[in-house]
mmCIF file of C-alpha atoms in Angstrom:
data_model
loop_
_atom_site.group_PDB
_atom_site.id
_atom_site.type_symbol
_atom_site.label_atom_id
_atom_site.label_comp_id
_atom_site.label_asym_id
_atom_site.label_seq_id
_atom_site.Cartn_x
_atom_site.Cartn_y
_atom_site.Cartn_z
ATOM 1 C CA MET A 1467 79.069 148.801 80.547
ATOM 2 C CA GLN A 1468 80.118 151.351 83.174
ATOM 3 C CA PHE A 1469 80.462 155.091 82.648
ATOM 4 C CA GLY A 1470 80.005 156.250 86.245
ATOM 5 C CA GLN A 1471 81.298 155.309 89.663
ATOM 6 C CA TYR A 1472 79.079 152.257 90.195
ATOM 7 C CA ALA A 1473 79.801 148.864 88.695
ATOM 8 C CA PRO A 1474 76.805 147.058 87.143
ATOM 9 C CA ALA A 1475 74.312 145.446 89.501
ATOM 10 C CA ARG A 1476 75.344 142.087 90.883
ATOM 11 C CA ARG A 1477 71.815 140.648 90.897
ATOM 12 C CA THR A 1478 68.413 141.589 89.461
ATOM 13 C CA ILE A 1479 64.982 140.573 90.760
ATOM 14 C CA VAL A 1480 61.608 141.154 89.096
ATOM 15 C CA HIS A 1481 59.124 141.984 91.871
ATOM 16 C CA LEU A 1482 55.423 141.511 91.104
ATOM 17 C CA SER A 1483 52.418 141.341 93.393
ATOM 18 C CA ASP A 1484 48.727 140.736 93.954
ATOM 19 C CA THR A 1485 47.617 138.802 90.888
ATOM 20 C CA HIS A 1486 44.277 137.797 92.548
ATOM 21 C CA LEU A 1487 43.421 135.133 89.956
ATOM 22 C CA LEU A 1488 39.989 133.504 90.060
ATOM 23 C CA ALA A 1489 39.078 130.049 88.775
ATOM 24 C CA GLY A 1490 37.570 130.148 85.314
ATOM 25 C CA ASN A 1491 38.797 133.731 84.959
ATOM 26 C CA ALA A 1492 35.706 135.114 86.642
ATOM 27 C CA PRO A 1493 35.882 138.929 86.679
ATOM 28 C CA LEU A 1494 37.151 140.194 90.022
ATOM 29 C CA GLY A 1495 34.511 142.404 91.587
ATOM 30 C CA GLY A 1496 32.533 141.998 88.390
ATOM 31 C CA ARG A 1497 34.888 144.336 86.523
ATOM 32 C CA TYR A 1498 38.588 143.337 86.563
ATOM 33 C CA ASP A 1499 40.033 140.753 84.158
ATOM 34 C CA THR A 1500 42.866 139.630 86.409
ATOM 35 C CA GLU A 1501 44.117 136.988 83.970
ATOM 36 C CA ALA A 1502 44.405 139.408 81.059
ATOM 37 C CA ASN A 1503 46.147 141.948 83.274
ATOM 38 C CA LEU A 1504 48.640 139.331 84.452
ATOM 39 C CA MET A 1505 49.307 138.244 80.872
ATOM 40 C CA ARG A 1506 50.034 141.855 79.884
ATOM 41 C CA THR A 1507 52.398 142.135 82.839
ATOM 42 C CA LEU A 1508 54.232 138.939 81.959
ATOM 43 C CA ALA A 1509 54.562 140.053 78.339
ATOM 44 C CA ARG A 1510 56.224 143.236 79.558
ATOM 45 C CA VAL A 1511 58.603 141.182 81.719
ATOM 46 C CA GLU A 1512 59.579 139.155 78.672
ATOM 47 C CA GLN A 1513 60.046 142.342 76.679
ATOM 48 C CA LEU A 1514 62.599 143.459 79.264
ATOM 49 C CA THR A 1515 64.596 140.295 78.763
ATOM 50 C CA ALA A 1516 64.153 139.871 75.009
ATOM 51 C CA ASP A 1517 67.598 141.139 73.991
ATOM 52 C CA GLY A 1518 69.410 139.812 77.053
ATOM 53 C CA ALA A 1519 69.905 143.271 78.542
ATOM 54 C CA VAL A 1520 68.037 142.232 81.690
ATOM 55 C CA ARG A 1521 68.676 138.769 83.089
ATOM 56 C CA PRO A 1522 66.517 138.343 86.197
ATOM 57 C CA ASP A 1523 67.858 136.103 88.922
ATOM 58 C CA ALA A 1524 64.300 135.509 90.230
ATOM 59 C CA LEU A 1525 60.658 136.429 89.753
ATOM 60 C CA VAL A 1526 59.134 137.237 93.145
ATOM 61 C CA PHE A 1527 55.344 137.410 93.614
ATOM 62 C CA THR A 1528 54.561 138.958 96.996
ATOM 63 C CA GLY A 1529 51.197 137.444 97.797
ATOM 64 C CA ASP A 1530 47.488 137.431 97.054
ATOM 65 C CA LEU A 1531 48.284 135.081 94.217
ATOM 66 C CA THR A 1532 44.601 134.129 94.021
ATOM 67 C CA ASP A 1533 41.531 135.936 95.271
ATOM 68 C CA LEU A 1534 39.684 133.020 96.880
ATOM 69 C CA GLY A 1535 42.346 130.341 97.213
ATOM 70 C CA GLU A 1536 40.716 128.113 94.596
ATOM 71 C CA PRO A 1537 42.679 125.095 93.308
ATOM 72 C CA GLY A 1538 41.837 125.991 89.707
ATOM 73 C CA ALA A 1539 43.167 129.510 90.167
ATOM 74 C CA TYR A 1540 46.514 128.228 91.463
ATOM 75 C CA ALA A 1541 46.726 125.764 88.579
ATOM 76 C CA ARG A 1542 46.066 128.551 86.069
ATOM 77 C CA LEU A 1543 48.677 130.758 87.731
ATOM 78 C CA ARG A 1544 51.266 128.043 87.190
ATOM 79 C CA GLU A 1545 50.203 127.677 83.560
ATOM 80 C CA LEU A 1546 50.710 131.383 82.938
ATOM 81 C CA VAL A 1547 53.887 132.076 84.906
ATOM 82 C CA GLU A 1548 56.056 128.964 84.734
ATOM 83 C CA PRO A 1549 56.586 129.000 80.927
ATOM 84 C CA VAL A 1550 57.666 132.642 81.113
ATOM 85 C CA ALA A 1551 60.048 131.878 83.967
ATOM 86 C CA ALA A 1552 61.494 128.956 81.998
ATOM 87 C CA ARG A 1553 62.044 131.099 78.902
ATOM 88 C CA ILE A 1554 63.917 133.781 80.819
ATOM 89 C CA GLY A 1555 65.742 131.253 82.994
ATOM 90 C CA ALA A 1556 64.645 132.541 86.401
ATOM 91 C CA PRO A 1557 63.177 130.712 89.415
ATOM 92 C CA VAL A 1558 59.782 131.790 90.735
ATOM 93 C CA VAL A 1559 59.325 132.698 94.393
ATOM 94 C CA TRP A 1560 55.700 132.506 95.545
ATOM 95 C CA VAL A 1561 54.741 134.390 98.725
ATOM 96 C CA ALA A 1562 51.455 133.801 100.559
ATOM 97 C CA GLY A 1563 49.012 136.689 101.026
ATOM 98 C CA ASN A 1564 45.849 137.241 103.026
ATOM 99 C CA HIS A 1565 43.638 136.158 100.094
ATOM 100 C CA ASP A 1566 45.554 132.900 99.681
ATOM 101 C CA GLU A 1567 44.734 129.593 101.365
ATOM 102 C CA ARG A 1568 47.764 127.724 102.652
ATOM 103 C CA PRO A 1569 46.577 124.137 101.932
ATOM 104 C CA GLU A 1570 45.636 124.871 98.327
ATOM 105 C CA LEU A 1571 48.689 127.057 97.730
ATOM 106 C CA ARG A 1572 50.992 124.322 99.013
ATOM 107 C CA ARG A 1573 49.294 121.533 97.049
ATOM 108 C CA ASP A 1574 48.179 123.156 93.799
ATOM 109 C CA LEU A 1575 50.951 125.711 93.279
ATOM 110 C CA LEU A 1576 54.004 124.316 95.067
ATOM 111 C CA GLY A 1577 53.297 120.590 94.678
ATOM 112 C CA LEU A 1578 53.650 120.009 98.438
ATOM 113 C CA PRO A 1579 51.369 118.196 100.874
ATOM 114 C CA ALA A 1580 48.380 120.339 101.794
ATOM 115 C CA GLY A 1581 48.525 121.819 105.269
ATOM 116 C CA GLN A 1582 48.338 124.974 107.336
ATOM 117 C CA GLU A 1583 52.109 125.299 107.834
ATOM 118 C CA PRO A 1584 53.467 128.732 106.891
ATOM 119 C CA VAL A 1585 54.707 128.963 103.306
ATOM 120 C CA THR A 1586 58.352 129.965 103.735
ATOM 121 C CA GLY A 1587 61.558 129.357 101.815
ATOM 122 C CA VAL A 1588 65.168 130.331 101.252
ATOM 123 C CA TRP A 1589 66.864 130.792 97.866
ATOM 124 C CA ASP A 1590 70.547 131.298 97.129
ATOM 125 C CA LEU A 1591 70.719 133.593 94.106
ATOM 126 C CA GLY A 1592 74.438 133.399 93.502
ATOM 127 C CA GLY A 1593 75.347 134.655 96.953
ATOM 128 C CA LEU A 1594 72.274 136.843 97.438
ATOM 129 C CA ARG A 1595 69.967 135.195 99.974
ATOM 130 C CA LEU A 1596 66.237 135.602 99.389
ATOM 131 C CA ILE A 1597 63.902 134.612 102.222
ATOM 132 C CA ALA A 1598 60.132 134.333 101.801
ATOM 133 C CA LEU A 1599 58.037 134.830 104.925
ATOM 134 C CA ASP A 1600 54.356 134.028 105.411
ATOM 135 C CA THR A 1601 52.386 136.868 107.005
ATOM 136 C CA SER A 1602 48.999 135.328 106.215
ATOM 137 C CA VAL A 1603 46.686 134.402 109.094
ATOM 138 C CA PRO A 1604 44.230 131.598 108.235
ATOM 139 C CA GLY A 1605 40.707 133.008 108.288
ATOM 140 C CA TRP A 1606 41.788 136.648 108.606
ATOM 141 C CA HIS A 1607 43.031 139.504 106.410
ATOM 142 C CA HIS A 1608 45.495 141.210 108.766
ATOM 143 C CA GLY A 1609 49.094 139.991 108.884
ATOM 144 C CA GLU A 1610 51.159 138.299 111.584
ATOM 145 C CA ILE A 1611 54.505 136.520 111.911
ATOM 146 C CA ASP A 1612 54.230 134.188 114.873
ATOM 147 C CA ALA A 1613 57.010 133.351 117.323
ATOM 148 C CA ALA A 1614 57.904 130.058 115.642
ATOM 149 C CA GLN A 1615 58.376 131.724 112.253
ATOM 150 C CA ARG A 1616 60.411 134.525 113.827
ATOM 151 C CA GLU A 1617 62.735 131.985 115.424
ATOM 152 C CA TRP A 1618 63.058 130.203 112.086
ATOM 153 C CA LEU A 1619 63.982 133.522 110.488
ATOM 154 C CA ARG A 1620 66.492 134.257 113.246
ATOM 155 C CA ALA A 1621 68.203 130.923 112.569
ATOM 156 C CA GLN A 1622 68.371 131.645 108.821
ATOM 157 C CA LEU A 1623 70.028 135.006 109.496
ATOM 158 C CA GLU A 1624 72.642 133.746 111.949
ATOM 159 C CA ALA A 1625 75.347 133.641 109.270
ATOM 160 C CA PRO A 1626 75.524 136.502 106.738
ATOM 161 C CA ALA A 1627 75.264 135.784 103.012
ATOM 162 C CA PRO A 1628 78.007 136.965 100.619
ATOM 163 C CA LEU A 1629 75.708 139.560 98.986
ATOM 164 C CA GLY A 1630 73.357 140.003 101.923
ATOM 165 C CA THR A 1631 69.694 139.069 102.325
ATOM 166 C CA ILE A 1632 66.399 140.287 100.880
ATOM 167 C CA LEU A 1633 63.117 139.458 102.608
ATOM 168 C CA ALA A 1634 59.866 138.963 100.697
ATOM 169 C CA LEU A 1635 56.518 139.098 102.489
ATOM 170 C CA HIS A 1636 52.974 140.220 101.757
ATOM 171 C CA HIS A 1637 51.958 142.710 104.450
ATOM 172 C CA PRO A 1638 54.429 145.618 104.440
ATOM 173 C CA PRO A 1639 55.806 146.719 107.828
ATOM 174 C CA LEU A 1640 54.935 150.326 106.986
ATOM 175 C CA PRO A 1641 52.139 152.771 107.735
ATOM 176 C CA SER A 1642 49.653 153.655 104.997
ATOM 177 C CA HIS A 1643 47.823 156.949 104.610
ATOM 178 C CA VAL A 1644 44.734 154.943 103.555
ATOM 179 C CA PRO A 1645 42.789 154.090 106.748
ATOM 180 C CA LEU A 1646 41.570 150.754 105.379
ATOM 181 C CA PHE A 1647 45.087 149.370 105.420
ATOM 182 C CA ASP A 1648 45.532 150.234 109.096
ATOM 183 C CA ILE A 1649 42.898 147.596 109.789
ATOM 184 C CA LEU A 1650 44.726 145.066 107.598
ATOM 185 C CA GLU A 1651 48.299 145.862 108.670
ATOM 186 C CA LEU A 1652 51.108 143.569 109.808
ATOM 187 C CA ARG A 1653 50.763 143.223 113.578
ATOM 188 C CA ASP A 1654 53.487 143.059 116.260
ATOM 189 C CA GLN A 1655 56.069 144.736 114.077
ATOM 190 C CA PRO A 1656 58.509 145.420 116.988
ATOM 191 C CA ALA A 1657 59.011 141.655 117.361
ATOM 192 C CA LEU A 1658 60.082 141.416 113.711
ATOM 193 C CA ALA A 1659 62.354 144.432 114.100
ATOM 194 C CA GLU A 1660 64.092 142.719 117.011
ATOM 195 C CA VAL A 1661 64.884 139.678 114.843
ATOM 196 C CA LEU A 1662 66.260 141.865 112.029
ATOM 197 C CA ALA A 1663 68.462 144.014 114.271
ATOM 198 C CA GLY A 1664 72.117 143.570 113.324
ATOM 199 C CA SER A 1665 71.321 141.168 110.466
ATOM 200 C CA ASP A 1666 72.472 141.373 106.846
ATOM 201 C CA VAL A 1667 68.959 142.144 105.524
ATOM 202 C CA ARG A 1668 69.361 144.860 102.888
ATOM 203 C CA ALA A 1669 65.813 145.226 101.587
ATOM 204 C CA ILE A 1670 62.242 144.089 102.215
ATOM 205 C CA LEU A 1671 59.832 143.406 99.325
ATOM 206 C CA ALA A 1672 56.083 143.521 99.971
ATOM 207 C CA GLY A 1673 52.670 143.899 98.327
ATOM 208 C CA HIS A 1674 49.124 144.044 99.753
ATOM 209 C CA LEU A 1675 48.448 147.762 99.172
ATOM 210 C CA HIS A 1676 47.813 147.599 95.395
ATOM 211 C CA TYR A 1677 49.874 150.789 94.939
ATOM 212 C CA SER A 1678 53.613 151.368 94.849
ATOM 213 C CA MET A 1679 55.153 152.776 98.007
ATOM 214 C CA SER A 1680 58.504 152.820 99.788
ATOM 215 C CA GLY A 1681 59.765 153.515 103.280
ATOM 216 C CA THR A 1682 62.060 152.106 105.946
ATOM 217 C CA PHE A 1683 61.501 149.583 108.713
ATOM 218 C CA ALA A 1684 64.058 149.057 111.467
ATOM 219 C CA GLY A 1685 66.480 151.001 109.270
ATOM 220 C CA ILE A 1686 65.900 148.678 106.295
ATOM 221 C CA PRO A 1687 64.437 149.950 102.984
ATOM 222 C CA VAL A 1688 60.977 148.570 102.195
ATOM 223 C CA SER A 1689 59.577 148.532 98.652
ATOM 224 C CA VAL A 1690 55.901 147.798 98.015
ATOM 225 C CA ALA A 1691 54.981 146.714 94.489
ATOM 226 C CA SER A 1692 51.676 147.642 92.940
ATOM 227 C CA ALA A 1693 49.136 144.990 91.970
ATOM 228 C CA SER A 1694 48.819 143.418 88.555
ATOM 229 C CA CYS A 1695 45.052 142.835 88.965
ATOM 230 C CA TYR A 1696 43.971 146.409 89.723
ATOM 231 C CA THR A 1697 45.559 149.401 91.410
ATOM 232 C CA MET A 1698 44.377 152.038 93.884
ATOM 233 C CA ASP A 1699 43.490 155.588 92.885
ATOM 234 C CA VAL A 1700 45.483 157.309 95.625
ATOM 235 C CA ALA A 1701 44.792 160.751 94.117
ATOM 236 C CA LEU A 1702 41.432 160.563 95.887
ATOM 237 C CA PRO A 1703 40.968 161.602 99.532
ATOM 238 C CA PRO A 1704 42.165 158.744 101.802
ATOM 239 C CA THR A 1705 38.656 157.697 102.857
ATOM 240 C CA ARG A 1706 37.545 157.531 99.207
ATOM 241 C CA VAL A 1707 40.482 155.567 97.761
ATOM 242 C CA ASN A 1708 39.179 152.726 95.577
ATOM 243 C CA GLY A 1709 40.423 150.391 92.872
ATOM 244 C CA MET A 1710 40.988 151.279 89.243
ATOM 245 C CA ASP A 1711 41.982 149.252 86.197
ATOM 246 C CA ALA A 1712 44.902 151.498 85.262
ATOM 247 C CA GLY A 1713 48.517 152.236 86.066
ATOM 248 C CA GLN A 1714 49.662 148.653 86.636
ATOM 249 C CA THR A 1715 53.390 148.353 87.328
ATOM 250 C CA PHE A 1716 56.030 145.995 88.685
ATOM 251 C CA HIS A 1717 59.493 146.594 90.090
ATOM 252 C CA LEU A 1718 63.017 145.869 88.931
ATOM 253 C CA VAL A 1719 65.223 145.312 91.975
ATOM 254 C CA HIS A 1720 68.929 145.868 91.281
ATOM 255 C CA VAL A 1721 71.382 144.672 93.920
ATOM 256 C CA TYR A 1722 74.697 146.538 93.900
ATOM 257 C CA ASP A 1723 77.607 146.140 96.271
ATOM 258 C CA GLU A 1724 76.801 149.527 97.789
ATOM 259 C CA THR A 1725 72.993 149.693 97.632
ATOM 260 C CA VAL A 1726 69.733 148.154 96.411
ATOM 261 C CA THR A 1727 67.492 150.090 94.011
ATOM 262 C CA HIS A 1728 63.821 149.567 93.121
ATOM 263 C CA THR A 1729 62.668 150.781 89.708
ATOM 264 C CA VAL A 1730 58.960 151.061 88.886
ATOM 265 C CA VAL A 1731 58.202 149.624 85.425
ATOM 266 C CA PRO A 1732 54.871 150.536 83.760
ATOM 267 C CA VAL A 1733 53.024 147.665 82.143
ATOM 268 C CA ASP A 1734 51.456 149.873 79.476
ATOM 269 C CA ALA A 1735 53.611 152.418 77.670
ATOM 270 C CA ASP A 1736 53.599 154.468 74.480
ATOM 271 C CA ASP A 1737 56.273 153.888 71.852
ATOM 272 C CA ALA A 1738 59.532 155.216 73.215
ATOM 273 C CA ALA A 1739 61.769 157.600 71.315
ATOM 274 C CA ALA A 1740 64.577 155.901 69.403
ATOM 275 C CA PHE A 1741 67.411 158.311 70.176
ATOM 276 C CA PHE A 1742 69.393 156.010 72.448
ATOM 277 C CA GLY A 1743 70.365 152.497 71.409
ATOM 278 C CA PRO A 1744 73.232 149.999 71.199
ATOM 279 C CA GLU A 1745 74.940 151.904 68.375
ATOM 280 C CA TRP A 1746 74.755 155.154 70.368
ATOM 281 C CA TYR A 1747 76.308 153.488 73.411
ATOM 282 C CA ASP A 1748 79.012 151.879 71.260
ATOM 283 C CA ARG A 1749 79.967 155.328 69.997
ATOM 284 C CA ILE A 1750 80.028 156.754 73.526
ATOM 285 C CA ALA A 1751 82.105 153.828 74.758
ATOM 286 C CA ARG A 1752 84.819 154.703 72.217
ATOM 287 C CA MET A 1753 85.135 158.218 73.619
ATOM 288 C CA THR A 1754 87.505 159.149 76.395
ATOM 289 C CA ARG A 1755 86.031 160.085 79.766
ATOM 290 C CA GLU A 1756 86.952 163.718 79.130
ATOM 291 C CA GLN A 1757 85.140 163.681 75.778
ATOM 292 C CA ARG A 1758 82.004 162.240 77.402
ATOM 293 C CA LEU A 1759 82.078 164.864 80.140
ATOM 294 C CA GLU A 1760 82.498 167.648 77.610
ATOM 295 C CA LEU A 1761 79.648 166.354 75.446
ATOM 296 C CA PHE A 1762 77.065 165.518 78.120
ATOM 297 C CA SER A 1763 77.953 167.197 81.414
ATOM 298 C CA ARG A 1764 78.698 170.738 80.290
ATOM 299 C CA LYS A 1765 75.706 172.962 79.690
ATOM 300 C CA PRO A 1766 75.694 174.912 76.420
ATOM 301 C CA PRO A 1767 76.122 178.684 76.762
ATOM 302 C CA ARG A 1768 72.880 180.614 77.140
ATOM 303 C CA GLY A 1769 71.711 182.598 74.164
#
């Protein structure tokens, strides 16, 4: 269905982040039920796809999949997410975060041999290339992409993909107004920018901050998804920003020929008005373009 100048999106990605599961569903920080919050988020994802209006090409989780890297937490994450992914027919892309442990993530979530190798991957989503990077640093909370991983990325980007490339990583290559995140930022960002220069990378997906944010890095749009476990109350002064169990969201990433958009989707919502619907759009589709313009674009006379 197209009424404007843009054709429908070529690909759609559901971007989620920072689930922070704990084994046995222990409350995170003694107060956050991360499993229940993830289940509410996944239910909302399925609601999006229930009538076939949204058909995600991938579910991307940008890191901090567990809080302590426990094998049981990774196993539970699979139990919760994989059935949903199977029902909506989308692959799952897991990205490592600073709270994850590479050996357990590789073994208990990905079914690979345990080891400290970076967790990276490349997916062909019908011509759209999705590359997962690993910014985690074993034993530390800041982010890095070492020289070997940068050279691997450079090799992946040598030939452009038909619909371009999207990168997924945990630590966003952006500044934050919250001082805490300066300490935990992605280091040596100029080296990453040098690899991306002249490439077909169209967007960068990230997490880590627990609040939604966007910016640009090396001329490339960056979209940071909020956390499913708990979010940050950024209405507070920067040095007093803390977590809150409210306002959880995820992103819908729409890939068009001309651009890539990132739509913030609230997990909790009131009942929406029922004015628009399939029958309404069917009626509009039968109108001429001039009739639609007359009905919706022209303002009524004042008074």
